[in-house]
GROMACS .gro file of C-alpha atoms in nm:
model
  385
    1MET     CA    1  -7.341  -5.276   5.616
    2LYS     CA    2  -7.716  -5.279   5.691
    3ASN     CA    3  -7.946  -5.089   5.459
    4VAL     CA    4  -8.247  -4.928   5.626
    5LEU     CA    5  -8.560  -4.771   5.477
    6ILE     CA    6  -8.724  -4.497   5.683
    7SER     CA    7  -9.076  -4.384   5.594
    8GLY     CA    8  -9.128  -4.018   5.689
    9ALA     CA    9  -8.910  -3.710   5.643
   10SER     CA   10  -9.049  -3.483   5.912
   11ILE     CA   11  -8.847  -3.490   6.237
   12GLY     CA   12  -8.812  -3.845   6.371
   13GLY     CA   13  -8.715  -3.994   6.034
   14PRO     CA   14  -8.425  -3.758   5.956
   15ALA     CA   15  -8.311  -3.769   6.322
   16LEU     CA   16  -8.288  -4.149   6.302
   17ALA     CA   17  -8.119  -4.123   5.961
   18TYR     CA   18  -7.856  -3.899   6.118
   19TRP     CA   19  -7.766  -4.148   6.391
   20LEU     CA   20  -7.781  -4.457   6.169
   21ASN     CA   21  -7.553  -4.290   5.918
   22ARG     CA   22  -7.306  -4.206   6.193
   23TYR     CA   23  -7.305  -4.573   6.296
   24GLY     CA   24  -7.236  -4.693   5.943
   25PHE     CA   25  -7.581  -4.789   5.818
   26ASP     CA   26  -7.692  -4.719   5.462
   27VAL     CA   27  -8.011  -4.510   5.490
   28THR     CA   28  -8.292  -4.423   5.249
   29VAL     CA   29  -8.581  -4.197   5.353
   30VAL     CA   30  -8.907  -4.205   5.156
   31GLU     CA   31  -9.162  -3.926   5.193
   32LYS     CA   32  -9.510  -3.906   5.039
   33ALA     CA   33  -9.501  -3.527   5.010
   34PRO     CA   34  -9.340  -3.392   4.691
   35ALA     CA   35  -9.088  -3.189   4.888
   36LEU     CA   36  -8.976  -3.123   5.243
   37ARG     CA   37  -9.264  -2.986   5.448
   38LEU     CA   38  -9.144  -2.663   5.604
   39GLY     CA   39  -9.467  -2.545   5.768
   40GLY     CA   40  -9.622  -2.631   6.102
   41GLN     CA   41  -9.630  -2.488   6.449
   42ALA     CA   42  -9.332  -2.421   6.674
   43VAL     CA   43  -9.183  -2.720   6.856
   44ASP     CA   44  -8.982  -2.714   7.176
   45PHE     CA   45  -8.722  -2.892   7.384
   46LYS     CA   46  -8.711  -2.896   7.760
   47GLY     CA   47  -8.485  -3.047   8.023
   48GLU     CA   48  -8.140  -3.202   8.031
   49THR     CA   49  -8.239  -3.513   7.832
   50HIS     CA   50  -8.356  -3.321   7.525
   51LEU     CA   51  -8.061  -3.083   7.530
   52THR     CA   52  -7.812  -3.369   7.576
   53VAL     CA   53  -7.943  -3.545   7.265
   54LEU     CA   54  -7.918  -3.222   7.064
   55GLU     CA   55  -7.564  -3.170   7.191
   56ARG     CA   56  -7.456  -3.526   7.106
   57MET     CA   57  -7.597  -3.475   6.757
   58GLY     CA   58  -7.387  -3.163   6.724
   59ILE     CA   59  -7.687  -2.941   6.646
   60LEU     CA   60  -7.755  -2.775   6.982
   61GLU     CA   61  -7.593  -2.448   6.881
   62ASP     CA   62  -7.774  -2.453   6.547
   63VAL     CA   63  -8.107  -2.495   6.726
   64ARG     CA   64  -8.013  -2.209   6.961
   65ARG     CA   65  -7.931  -1.994   6.660
   66LEU     CA   66  -8.264  -2.072   6.495
   67GLN     CA   67  -8.479  -2.058   6.807
   68THR     CA   68  -8.785  -1.836   6.803
   69GLY     CA   69  -8.804  -1.791   7.177
   70GLY     CA   70  -9.124  -1.867   7.361
   71THR     CA   71  -9.384  -1.601   7.284
   72ASP     CA   72  -9.630  -1.477   7.543
   73GLN     CA   73  -9.988  -1.508   7.423
   74GLU     CA   74 -10.268  -1.280   7.535
   75ILE     CA   75 -10.604  -1.440   7.603
   76VAL     CA   76 -10.877  -1.188   7.522
   77ASP     CA   77 -11.254  -1.151   7.542
   78ALA     CA   78 -11.488  -1.077   7.252
   79ASP     CA   79 -11.404  -0.706   7.272
   80GLY     CA   80 -11.030  -0.771   7.255
   81ARG     CA   81 -10.968  -0.691   7.623
   82ARG     CA   82 -10.690  -0.892   7.781
   83LEU     CA   83 -10.808  -1.148   8.034
   84THR     CA   84 -10.474  -1.313   8.113
   85VAL     CA   85 -10.146  -1.418   7.950
   86MET     CA   86 -10.021  -1.763   7.857
   87PRO     CA   87  -9.646  -1.721   7.918
   88GLY     CA   88  -9.401  -1.820   7.649
   89GLU     CA   89  -9.208  -2.050   7.880
   90PHE     CA   90  -9.523  -2.260   7.924
   91THR     CA   91  -9.558  -2.337   7.554
   92GLY     CA   92  -9.198  -2.287   7.438
   93GLY     CA   93  -8.992  -2.495   7.683
   94GLU     CA   94  -8.624  -2.408   7.711
   95LEU     CA   95  -8.570  -2.398   7.335
   96GLU     CA   96  -8.842  -2.328   7.081
   97ILE     CA   97  -8.791  -2.357   6.707
   98GLN     CA   98  -9.022  -2.360   6.409
   99ARG     CA   99  -9.091  -2.718   6.303
  100GLY     CA  100  -8.994  -2.638   5.945
  101ALA     CA  101  -8.659  -2.491   6.049
  102LEU     CA  102  -8.573  -2.802   6.250
  103SER     CA  103  -8.684  -3.028   5.965
  104ARG     CA  104  -8.464  -2.841   5.719
  105LEU     CA  105  -8.166  -2.854   5.955
  106LEU     CA  106  -8.194  -3.232   5.997
  107TYR     CA  107  -8.254  -3.285   5.626
  108GLU     CA  108  -7.953  -3.081   5.520
  109ARG     CA  109  -7.724  -3.254   5.770
  110THR     CA  110  -7.830  -3.603   5.666
  111LEU     CA  111  -7.832  -3.530   5.294
  112ALA     CA  112  -7.478  -3.394   5.315
  113ALA     CA  113  -7.373  -3.707   5.507
  114GLY     CA  114  -7.491  -3.934   5.227
  115CYS     CA  115  -7.843  -4.035   5.326
  116ALA     CA  116  -8.076  -4.077   5.027
  117TYR     CA  117  -8.417  -3.907   5.011
  118VAL     CA  118  -8.704  -4.002   4.782
  119PHE     CA  119  -8.989  -3.750   4.776
  120GLY     CA  120  -9.331  -3.792   4.619
  121ASP     CA  121  -9.348  -4.165   4.678
  122SER     CA  122  -9.500  -4.401   4.932
  123ILE     CA  123  -9.477  -4.766   5.038
  124THR     CA  124  -9.752  -4.991   4.904
  125SER     CA  125  -9.649  -5.328   5.048
  126LEU     CA  126  -9.399  -5.480   5.291
  127THR     CA  127  -9.317  -5.850   5.266
  128GLU     CA  128  -9.069  -5.994   5.511
  129THR     CA  129  -8.833  -6.270   5.398
  130GLU     CA  130  -8.559  -6.458   5.580
  131SER     CA  131  -8.301  -6.202   5.474
  132GLY     CA  132  -8.490  -5.873   5.456
  133VAL     CA  133  -8.807  -5.682   5.371
  134HIS     CA  134  -8.926  -5.665   5.011
  135VAL     CA  135  -9.079  -5.321   4.958
  136THR     CA  136  -9.298  -5.198   4.674
  137PHE     CA  137  -9.372  -4.831   4.610
  138GLU     CA  138  -9.639  -4.624   4.438
  139ARG     CA  139  -9.388  -4.493   4.184
  140GLY     CA  140  -9.041  -4.635   4.241
  141ALA     CA  141  -8.912  -4.980   4.156
  142PRO     CA  142  -8.933  -5.251   4.424
  143ARG     CA  143  -8.636  -5.286   4.656
  144THR     CA  144  -8.526  -5.504   4.944
  145PHE     CA  145  -8.403  -5.359   5.273
  146ASP     CA  146  -8.265  -5.519   5.585
  147LEU     CA  147  -8.491  -5.311   5.809
  148VAL     CA  148  -8.787  -5.073   5.770
  149VAL     CA  149  -8.879  -4.794   6.011
  150GLY     CA  150  -9.219  -4.625   6.025
  151ALA     CA  151  -9.154  -4.265   6.126
  152ASP     CA  152  -9.456  -4.147   5.930
  153GLY     CA  153  -9.673  -3.992   6.197
  154ILE     CA  154  -9.990  -4.068   6.381
  155HIS     CA  155 -10.159  -4.186   6.058
  156SER     CA  156  -9.866  -4.416   5.982
  157ASN     CA  157  -9.880  -4.605   5.654
  158VAL     CA  158  -9.613  -4.850   5.776
  159ARG     CA  159  -9.812  -4.927   6.091
  160ARG     CA  160 -10.123  -4.991   5.882
  161LEU     CA  161  -9.943  -5.225   5.643
  162VAL     CA  162  -9.767  -5.429   5.911
  163PHE     CA  163  -9.971  -5.403   6.232
  164GLY     CA  164 -10.324  -5.349   6.102
  165PRO     CA  165 -10.589  -5.076   6.054
  166GLU     CA  166 -10.545  -4.735   6.213
  167SER     CA  167 -10.870  -4.781   6.404
  168ASN     CA  168 -10.702  -5.054   6.610
  169TYR     CA  169 -10.437  -4.817   6.745
  170VAL     CA  170 -10.545  -4.454   6.716
  171ARG     CA  171 -10.797  -4.315   6.963
  172TYR     CA  172 -10.982  -3.999   6.863
  173LEU     CA  173 -11.005  -3.751   7.152
  174GLY     CA  174 -11.297  -3.536   7.036
  175TYR     CA  175 -11.113  -3.237   6.887
  176TYR     CA  176 -10.950  -3.114   6.568
  177TYR     CA  177 -10.684  -2.854   6.516
  178ALA     CA  178 -10.578  -2.656   6.211
  179LEU     CA  179 -10.292  -2.433   6.101
  180ALA     CA  180 -10.349  -2.188   5.816
  181ASP     CA  181 -10.068  -2.007   5.636
  182VAL     CA  182 -10.233  -1.666   5.612
  183SER     CA  183 -10.080  -1.362   5.446
  184GLN     CA  184 -10.276  -1.106   5.648
  185ASP     CA  185 -10.086  -0.941   5.933
  186PHE     CA  186 -10.280  -0.982   6.256
  187GLY     CA  187 -10.032  -0.789   6.467
  188LYS     CA  188  -9.713  -0.852   6.660
  189VAL     CA  189  -9.891  -0.970   6.974
  190ALA     CA  190  -9.992  -1.336   6.976
  191THR     CA  191 -10.359  -1.344   7.077
  192MET     CA  192 -10.610  -1.619   7.141
  193TYR     CA  193 -10.986  -1.613   7.186
  194ASN     CA  194 -11.225  -1.881   7.307
  195GLU     CA  195 -11.590  -1.960   7.286
  196PRO     CA  196 -11.716  -2.294   7.421
  197GLY     CA  197 -11.553  -2.573   7.224
  198ARG     CA  198 -11.360  -2.338   6.994
  199LEU     CA  199 -11.028  -2.154   6.998
  200VAL     CA  200 -10.874  -1.922   6.742
  201SER     CA  201 -10.525  -1.775   6.771
  202THR     CA  202 -10.347  -1.517   6.555
  203GLY     CA  203 -10.057  -1.276   6.553
  204GLY     CA  204  -9.706  -1.302   6.690
  205PRO     CA  205  -9.392  -1.397   6.497
  206ALA     CA  206  -9.549  -1.689   6.306
  207ALA     CA  207  -9.759  -1.599   6.002
  208ALA     CA  208 -10.015  -1.866   6.076
  209ALA     CA  209 -10.359  -1.881   6.230
  210PHE     CA  210 -10.421  -2.165   6.473
  211PHE     CA  211 -10.755  -2.330   6.549
  212ALA     CA  212 -10.873  -2.599   6.789
  213PHE     CA  213 -11.236  -2.708   6.806
  214ALA     CA  214 -11.454  -2.984   6.948
  215SER     CA  215 -11.626  -3.197   6.687
  216PRO     CA  216 -11.768  -3.539   6.609
  217ARG     CA  217 -11.526  -3.747   6.403
  218LEU     CA  218 -11.496  -3.607   6.051
  219ASP     CA  219 -11.447  -3.791   5.724
  220TYR     CA  220 -11.231  -3.590   5.482
  221ASP     CA  221 -10.931  -3.610   5.251
  222ARG     CA  222 -10.623  -3.501   5.449
  223TYR     CA  223 -10.456  -3.397   5.122
  224ASP     CA  224 -10.744  -3.181   4.992
  225THR     CA  225 -10.668  -2.826   5.110
  226GLU     CA  226 -10.994  -2.679   4.984
  227GLU     CA  227 -11.203  -2.940   5.165
  228MET     CA  228 -11.011  -2.876   5.487
  229LYS     CA  229 -11.063  -2.501   5.448
  230ARG     CA  230 -11.439  -2.557   5.420
  231ILE     CA  231 -11.440  -2.762   5.739
  232VAL     CA  232 -11.263  -2.486   5.934
  233ILE     CA  233 -11.482  -2.213   5.784
  234ASP     CA  234 -11.797  -2.401   5.880
  235ALA     CA  235 -11.668  -2.481   6.231
  236TYR     CA  236 -11.610  -2.111   6.306
  237ALA     CA  237 -11.927  -1.966   6.159
  238GLY     CA  238 -12.084  -1.709   6.391
  239MET     CA  239 -11.787  -1.682   6.627
  240GLY     CA  240 -11.716  -1.339   6.776
  241TRP     CA  241 -11.405  -1.123   6.823
  242ARG     CA  242 -11.220  -1.077   6.492
  243THR     CA  243 -11.283  -1.435   6.386
  244PRO     CA  244 -11.470  -1.334   6.065
  245ASP     CA  245 -11.153  -1.156   5.946
  246VAL     CA  246 -10.942  -1.460   6.031
  247ILE     CA  247 -11.180  -1.690   5.845
  248GLU     CA  248 -11.172  -1.461   5.543
  249ALA     CA  249 -10.792  -1.491   5.548
  250VAL     CA  250 -10.828  -1.870   5.563
  251ARG     CA  251 -11.028  -1.863   5.238
  252HIS     CA  252 -10.720  -1.720   5.065
  253ALA     CA  253 -10.455  -1.909   5.263
  254GLY     CA  254 -10.173  -2.064   5.065
  255ASP     CA  255 -10.177  -2.377   5.277
  256LEU     CA  256 -10.384  -2.527   5.556
  257TYR     CA  257 -10.326  -2.834   5.769
  258LEU     CA  258 -10.614  -2.999   5.955
  259ASP     CA  259 -10.591  -3.307   6.175
  260SER     CA  260 -10.754  -3.474   6.470
  261ILE     CA  261 -10.630  -3.458   6.825
  262SER     CA  262 -10.568  -3.827   6.885
  263GLN     CA  263 -10.340  -4.066   7.071
  264VAL     CA  264 -10.171  -4.388   6.969
  265ARG     CA  265 -10.178  -4.700   7.183
  266ILE     CA  266  -9.990  -5.008   7.068
  267ASP     CA  267  -9.858  -5.306   7.260
  268HIS     CA  268  -9.525  -5.340   7.079
  269TYR     CA  269  -9.320  -5.105   6.865
  270ALA     CA  270  -9.176  -5.376   6.638
  271LYS     CA  271  -9.287  -5.671   6.432
  272GLY     CA  272  -9.016  -5.874   6.265
  273ARG     CA  273  -8.784  -5.643   6.072
  274VAL     CA  274  -9.021  -5.344   6.094
  275VAL     CA  275  -9.020  -5.096   6.382
  276LEU     CA  276  -9.216  -4.779   6.465
  277LEU     CA  277  -9.069  -4.452   6.587
  278GLY     CA  278  -9.221  -4.123   6.700
  279ASP     CA  279  -9.590  -4.045   6.663
  280SER     CA  280  -9.658  -4.369   6.476
  281ALA     CA  281  -9.583  -4.559   6.799
  282TYR     CA  282  -9.671  -4.324   7.086
  283GLY     CA  283  -9.817  -4.006   6.940
  284ASN     CA  284 -10.043  -3.774   7.132
  285THR     CA  285 -10.138  -3.472   6.924
  286LEU     CA  286 -10.037  -3.132   7.067
  287GLY     CA  287  -9.923  -3.304   7.386
  288GLY     CA  288  -9.611  -3.089   7.403
  289PHE     CA  289  -9.364  -3.379   7.395
  290GLY     CA  290  -9.387  -3.517   7.041
  291THR     CA  291  -9.070  -3.367   6.897
  292GLY     CA  292  -8.859  -3.432   7.205
  293LEU     CA  293  -8.983  -3.792   7.220
  294ALA     CA  294  -8.900  -3.849   6.853
  295MET     CA  295  -8.548  -3.708   6.889
  296VAL     CA  296  -8.473  -3.914   7.200
  297ALA     CA  297  -8.627  -4.225   7.042
  298ALA     CA  298  -8.407  -4.185   6.733
  299TYR     CA  299  -8.100  -4.170   6.957
  300VAL     CA  300  -8.204  -4.481   7.151
  301LEU     CA  301  -8.315  -4.692   6.853
  302ALA     CA  302  -8.004  -4.619   6.647
  303GLY     CA  303  -7.783  -4.671   6.951
  304GLU     CA  304  -7.938  -5.009   7.028
  305LEU     CA  305  -7.899  -5.120   6.666
  306ALA     CA  306  -7.532  -5.022   6.677
  307ALA     CA  307  -7.478  -5.188   7.016
  308ALA     CA  308  -7.639  -5.508   6.886
  309ASP     CA  309  -7.424  -5.495   6.572
  310GLY     CA  310  -7.738  -5.466   6.361
  311ASP     CA  311  -7.920  -5.764   6.518
  312HIS     CA  312  -8.271  -5.624   6.493
  313ARG     CA  313  -8.429  -5.877   6.728
  314VAL     CA  314  -8.202  -5.777   7.015
  315ALA     CA  315  -8.202  -5.407   6.927
  316PHE     CA  316  -8.580  -5.370   6.892
  317GLN     CA  317  -8.640  -5.545   7.224
  318ARG     CA  318  -8.390  -5.321   7.402
  319TYR     CA  319  -8.533  -5.011   7.233
  320GLU     CA  320  -8.876  -5.095   7.369
  321GLU     CA  321  -8.743  -5.176   7.717
  322GLU     CA  322  -8.546  -4.852   7.731
  323PHE     CA  323  -8.811  -4.627   7.585
  324ARG     CA  324  -9.160  -4.746   7.676
  325GLY     CA  325  -9.145  -4.601   8.028
  326TYR     CA  326  -9.031  -4.265   7.893
  327ALA     CA  327  -9.300  -4.263   7.624
  328LYS     CA  328  -9.572  -4.285   7.890
  329ILE     CA  329  -9.565  -3.904   7.907
  330ALA     CA  330  -9.765  -3.907   7.584
  331LYS     CA  331 -10.012  -4.170   7.698
  332ASN     CA  332 -10.311  -4.007   7.864
  333GLY     CA  333 -10.315  -3.634   7.795
  334ASN     CA  334 -10.572  -3.453   7.581
  335ALA     CA  335 -10.485  -3.099   7.478
  336GLY     CA  336 -10.833  -3.035   7.337
  337PRO     CA  337 -11.022  -2.955   7.658
  338PHE     CA  338 -10.735  -2.731   7.772
  339LEU     CA  339 -10.714  -2.536   7.447
  340ALA     CA  340 -11.088  -2.521   7.378
  341PRO     CA  341 -11.293  -2.601   7.689
  342ARG     CA  342 -11.649  -2.697   7.603
  343THR     CA  343 -11.812  -2.463   7.859
  344ARG     CA  344 -11.767  -2.101   7.964
  345ARG     CA  345 -11.686  -2.219   8.314
  346GLY     CA  346 -11.416  -2.442   8.170
  347ILE     CA  347 -11.268  -2.146   7.983
  348TRP     CA  348 -11.271  -1.939   8.303
  349MET     CA  349 -11.099  -2.215   8.499
  350ARG     CA  350 -10.832  -2.259   8.231
  351ASN     CA  351 -10.762  -1.886   8.233
  352TRP     CA  352 -10.743  -1.887   8.613
  353ILE     CA  353 -10.451  -2.131   8.599
  354PHE     CA  354 -10.246  -1.863   8.426
  355LYS     CA  355 -10.356  -1.599   8.674
  356ALA     CA  356 -10.270  -1.823   8.970
  357GLY     CA  357  -9.895  -1.845   8.921
  358PHE     CA  358  -9.842  -2.124   9.173
  359LEU     CA  359 -10.059  -2.366   8.973
  360LEU     CA  360  -9.869  -2.284   8.656
  361LYS     CA  361  -9.537  -2.349   8.830
  362ILE     CA  362  -9.661  -2.690   8.948
  363MET     CA  363  -9.764  -2.783   8.594
  364MET     CA  364  -9.430  -2.673   8.451
  365ARG     CA  365  -9.233  -2.866   8.714
  366MET     CA  366  -9.432  -3.179   8.627
  367THR     CA  367  -9.361  -3.145   8.255
  368ASP     CA  368  -8.990  -3.089   8.325
  369LYS     CA  369  -8.985  -3.406   8.533
  370PHE     CA  370  -9.153  -3.608   8.257
  371ALA     CA  371  -8.912  -3.473   7.994
  372THR     CA  372  -8.607  -3.601   8.185
  373ASP     CA  373  -8.747  -3.937   8.298
  374ILE     CA  374  -8.494  -4.152   8.113
  375THR     CA  375  -8.125  -4.230   8.159
  376LEU     CA  376  -7.943  -4.193   7.829
  377LYS     CA  377  -7.691  -4.465   7.753
  378ASP     CA  378  -7.352  -4.395   7.604
  379TYR     CA  379  -7.366  -4.590   7.281
  380PRO     CA  380  -7.073  -4.708   7.067
  381SER     CA  381  -6.819  -4.468   6.922
  382LEU     CA  382  -6.970  -4.269   6.640
  383VAL     CA  383  -6.739  -4.402   6.368
  384ARG     CA  384  -6.855  -4.536   6.033
  385ARG     CA  385  -6.758  -4.897   5.981
   0.00000   0.00000   0.00000
């Protein structure tokens, strides 16, 4: 039996743990956060490929049960008058679910199946030997694993330790986004407002305020909530509409997440016994495909490891061959200029896309095509060895 360490307990990590466990691997997941992170924006699945993976995992009906349904979002002017509507099917795909609900579902399934989770710890070094990878941790005792998987996001610690500095692989795209867990009720209608280079969105079923704004690269502690609050407050100073009320709610928010809109570019997903999965390998922030890519990648990587009887050299090569073409959907997009155009003309043109239904349909057909651009293999029988 192979023992595998997965770094990251968001979506890709637990999805891979699920499949590896089904194939007979012994799986441990380590997560820096002290507990499962249940916040975050809604995520979506679209097309036959995504739904087939969910069905083969046996969670399709659970996701349907937990789905939020795509929510129409009104785009308004400074006086609150509706300019146009961003339809729910554009942002919500065929199935939309809160990221936290999906994370909990995957965590509970894998925990019940026998996967081990270690929260509040992080990898500090990875040393490959002839027979495995010697791993040291911030808090836990050192251990040796046959394989290590970095499913720890666009700022991957595993990628940094094995492949090199983040600056070599992550390209900043000129924007930041933030999610604030606000207690104030901003109404049942999801509403967004733009000024050049800035977007603020409130209301709807999710009790969170969303922000996207153009900015030079910022230097801040991604684990310091108060510092991140100050950055958002400063970025939205003087903005119209009801933004001052939203910013006041941010001051008292229980939690806030701020990150750059960036993309990852890397030549190979694996090095020796270490492999990358999800955003750590092909992330593109807010690109609309991250969750679907991670779920499909977990299916392919685990399947190739099972098909190769655990031979990581063969499996990692096949994983890359099978998946790199599909992952190209995350390669070149930048959601920043679409969410927060830098000029008033850019805002007008973005809004016009939603008014001109034919352009919207073309965009949606293109995304559906990208989401299904892979042929899923039938991997070995899902029986523990």
